[in-house]
Rosetta silent file (secondary structure, phi, psi, omega in degrees, C-alpha in Angstrom):
SEQUENCE: MSASEQLRADFEELAERVGKAALARGALVATAESLTSGQVAVHLGAAPDAGDWFAGGVVAYTVEAKQRALGVPPGPVISEQCATAMAEGAAQRLGADCAVGVTGVGGPDDAGG
SCORE:     score description
SCORE:     0.000 S_00000001
   1 L     0.000  131.749  179.726   17.643   22.594   39.373 S_00000001
   2 L   -73.339  166.519  179.365   16.075   20.720   42.277 S_00000001
   3 H   -61.889  -40.114 -179.322   13.186   18.304   41.802 S_00000001
   4 H   -69.593  -36.416  176.208   10.742   20.750   43.394 S_00000001
   5 H   -65.505  -39.625  178.667   11.952   23.601   41.154 S_00000001
   6 H   -65.788  -41.927  178.621   11.560   21.352   38.109 S_00000001
   7 H   -62.052  -44.043  178.006    8.069   20.353   39.191 S_00000001
   8 H   -61.266  -43.553  178.496    7.106   24.004   39.666 S_00000001
   9 H   -63.367  -39.731  178.034    8.499   24.854   36.215 S_00000001
  10 H   -63.445  -43.504  178.382    6.554   21.942   34.702 S_00000001
  11 H   -62.041  -43.423 -179.890    3.322   23.151   36.348 S_00000001
  12 H   -62.877  -42.622  178.795    3.912   26.684   35.109 S_00000001
  13 H   -63.560  -44.423  179.749    4.549   25.467   31.558 S_00000001
  14 H   -63.190  -42.937  178.897    1.433   23.284   31.610 S_00000001
  15 H   -62.588  -40.048  177.888   -0.714   26.126   32.959 S_00000001
  16 H   -64.559  -40.092  178.130    0.581   28.427   30.228 S_00000001
  17 H   -64.944  -41.852  177.066   -0.245   25.813   27.586 S_00000001
  18 H   -60.653  -45.305 -179.721   -3.766   25.401   28.988 S_00000001
  19 H   -60.982  -44.986  178.735   -4.203   29.164   28.919 S_00000001
  20 H   -62.040  -43.267  179.369   -3.039   29.488   25.320 S_00000001
  21 H   -64.871  -42.105  179.406   -5.353   26.690   24.227 S_00000001
  22 H   -63.942  -44.318  178.949   -8.297   28.191   26.109 S_00000001
  23 H   -62.383  -42.180 -179.251   -7.675   31.637   24.622 S_00000001
  24 H   -62.435  -29.301 -177.977   -7.358   30.208   21.117 S_00000001
  25 H  -100.232   -4.871 -175.819  -10.755   28.521   21.503 S_00000001
  26 L    66.630   32.480 -175.528  -12.441   31.291   23.452 S_00000001
  27 L   -99.920  149.106  175.352  -13.024   28.809   26.269 S_00000001
  28 L  -106.813  130.518 -173.288  -13.453   29.422   29.977 S_00000001
  29 E  -111.343  145.000  176.640  -11.739   26.853   32.255 S_00000001
  30 E  -137.694  165.544  176.185  -12.558   25.783   35.841 S_00000001
  31 E  -130.091  153.191  170.709  -11.260   23.309   38.408 S_00000001
  32 E  -133.678  117.749 -172.787  -12.784   21.089   41.078 S_00000001
  33 E  -128.451  148.248  174.357  -10.238   19.734   43.514 S_00000001
  34 L  -123.902  -84.042 -175.663  -10.108   17.515   46.533 S_00000001
  35 L   -55.390  -36.054 -177.631   -6.778   15.838   47.243 S_00000001
  36 L   -80.844   -5.882  173.349   -4.786   18.631   45.551 S_00000001
  37 L    48.260   38.239  175.401   -6.476   21.250   47.757 S_00000001
  38 L    92.971    3.079 -177.620   -6.516   23.944   45.093 S_00000001
  39 H   -66.434  -31.883  176.440   -2.987   23.523   43.759 S_00000001
  40 H   -65.604  -46.322  179.413   -4.186   23.136   40.162 S_00000001
  41 H   -62.022  -37.820  178.855   -6.158   26.383   40.475 S_00000001
  42 H   -55.987  -47.272 -177.320   -3.133   28.138   42.006 S_00000001
  43 H   -73.025  -39.508  177.696   -1.050   27.445   38.907 S_00000001
  44 H   -64.783  -42.924 -179.017   -3.805   28.194   36.412 S_00000001
  45 H   -66.056  -22.032  179.244   -4.644   31.449   38.162 S_00000001
  46 L   -92.057   -3.916 -178.111   -1.001   32.540   38.025 S_00000001
  47 L   -75.057  158.116  179.550   -0.663   31.858   34.289 S_00000001
  48 L   -56.453  137.710  176.092   -0.531   34.686   31.749 S_00000001
  49 L    59.526   23.992 -177.150   -3.897   36.297   30.945 S_00000001
  50 H   -55.099  -31.975  179.841   -5.685   33.987   33.430 S_00000001
  51 H   -63.934  -15.626  179.299   -8.362   36.639   33.923 S_00000001
  52 H   -93.254  -15.849 -174.234   -9.421   36.077   30.323 S_00000001
  53 H  -138.998  -11.569 -177.625   -9.830   32.288   30.444 S_00000001
  54 E  -106.288  112.592 -178.774   -9.814   30.963   34.046 S_00000001
  55 E   -73.339  -35.486 -177.525  -13.210   31.088   35.779 S_00000001
  56 E   137.269 -170.307 -177.079  -11.916   29.771   39.105 S_00000001
  57 E  -144.567  160.297  177.093  -11.953   26.650   41.192 S_00000001
  58 E  -121.619  128.075  174.033  -13.820   24.824   43.913 S_00000001
  59 E  -107.294  116.976 -179.714  -11.992   22.938   46.673 S_00000001
  60 L  -133.195  104.342 -172.671  -14.246   20.337   48.288 S_00000001
  61 L   -88.458  -47.333 -177.147  -12.383   17.840   50.450 S_00000001
  62 L   -79.194  161.586  176.739  -15.007   15.923   52.391 S_00000001
  63 H   -57.504  -46.589 -178.499  -17.636   13.710   50.820 S_00000001
  64 H   -61.570  -41.005  178.828  -20.359   16.026   52.101 S_00000001
  65 H   -64.692  -40.667  177.176  -18.633   19.096   50.645 S_00000001
  66 H   -60.000  -42.913 -178.166  -18.308   17.397   47.255 S_00000001
  67 H   -69.201  -44.938 -178.229  -22.002   16.585   47.309 S_00000001
  68 H   -71.036  -48.846 -172.493  -23.159   20.047   48.477 S_00000001
  69 H   -80.267  -30.699 -172.199  -20.801   22.246   46.497 S_00000001
  70 H  -120.502   -4.536  179.518  -20.456   20.236   43.302 S_00000001
  71 L    74.598   25.496  178.446  -23.507   17.989   43.136 S_00000001
  72 L   -68.494  128.676 -179.695  -21.523   14.758   43.409 S_00000001
  73 L   -75.127  163.537  176.351  -23.964   11.857   43.783 S_00000001
  74 L   -57.365  147.363  179.566  -23.676    9.233   46.532 S_00000001
  75 L   138.714 -176.867 -178.226  -21.048    6.601   45.856 S_00000001
  76 L   -62.633  136.105  179.890  -17.300    6.181   45.949 S_00000001
  77 L   -98.700   -5.144  173.808  -15.426    9.498   45.844 S_00000001
  78 L  -104.321   73.558 -175.168  -12.129    7.978   44.815 S_00000001
  79 L  -158.281  160.755  175.776  -13.296    7.165   41.312 S_00000001
  80 H   -61.332  -38.024 -179.395  -13.445    8.379   37.744 S_00000001
  81 H   -62.959  -40.279  178.726  -17.193    8.918   38.168 S_00000001
  82 H   -67.285  -45.184  179.290  -16.628   11.260   41.101 S_00000001
  83 H   -59.766  -40.097  178.162  -13.926   13.235   39.273 S_00000001
  84 H   -65.017  -45.681  178.845  -16.254   13.600   36.297 S_00000001
  85 H   -63.054  -38.122  177.388  -19.141   14.750   38.497 S_00000001
  86 H   -62.150  -47.058 -179.789  -16.829   17.222   40.237 S_00000001
  87 H   -62.335  -44.765  179.447  -15.696   18.670   36.902 S_00000001
  88 H   -62.882  -40.886  178.642  -19.259   18.891   35.606 S_00000001
  89 H   -64.336  -42.096  178.776  -20.394   20.565   38.822 S_00000001
  90 H   -65.779  -44.166  179.844  -17.592   23.124   38.696 S_00000001
  91 H   -59.672  -44.320 -179.470  -18.225   23.912   35.030 S_00000001
  92 H   -65.287  -48.589 -174.917  -21.926   24.415   35.702 S_00000001
  93 H   -71.309  -28.188 -177.638  -21.515   26.493   38.845 S_00000001
  94 H  -103.183    1.401  177.923  -18.707   28.661   37.452 S_00000001
  95 L    67.706   32.086 -178.106  -20.086   29.032   33.934 S_00000001
  96 L   -93.180  156.274  176.734  -17.051   27.376   32.361 S_00000001
  97 L   -82.104  -28.778  178.571  -16.823   25.595   29.038 S_00000001
  98 E  -149.889  155.855 -178.406  -14.530   22.915   30.427 S_00000001
  99 E  -151.871  159.309  174.880  -13.261   21.824   33.819 S_00000001
 100 E  -116.921  140.604  175.827  -10.995   19.312   35.468 S_00000001
 101 E  -116.730  130.396 -177.462  -11.939   17.283   38.546 S_00000001
 102 E  -124.965  121.662  175.356   -9.222   15.916   40.837 S_00000001
 103 L  -138.875  166.739 -178.968   -9.889   13.422   43.603 S_00000001
 104 L   170.296 -168.364 -179.641   -7.791   10.707   45.187 S_00000001
 105 L  -123.050  137.612 -174.753   -6.440    9.258   48.373 S_00000001
 106 L   -80.743  -19.513 -178.440   -3.649   10.833   50.416 S_00000001
 107 L  -174.514  176.320 -174.825   -2.120    7.686   51.827 S_00000001
 108 L   -64.468  -24.656 -179.260   -2.680    4.024   52.603 S_00000001
 109 L  -107.324    5.868 -175.936   -4.744    4.750   55.706 S_00000001
 110 L   -90.410  122.406  178.607   -6.551    7.845   54.383 S_00000001
 111 L  -101.675    3.635  178.545  -10.251    7.414   53.622 S_00000001
 112 L   -74.939 -152.377  174.361  -10.701   11.073   52.625 S_00000001
 113 L   149.250    0.000    0.000  -10.255   12.288   49.175 S_00000001
């Protein structure tokens, strides 16, 4: 198995585990993504019974998009505080019980996130 096939299998297994846990708790899950450009949502949405536990995701790449779409306050967007605000914004806007926020930097010269 190639590294990319193994990574895909790992993502699928993790998404299935998230789904089982969400179903067991009656929880609705959401995502807020920047650097990953929706890849977390892709895997969650493809997991078994996703329609019963996955509310959806928001992809907001620019600082302005994070602020408008998710209510991220001014400040550094490559930070734990931003990821938390993204997750909280997605949960609120999508009516989810829990959410994950993913932000980061794409490379040494990349100021996006």
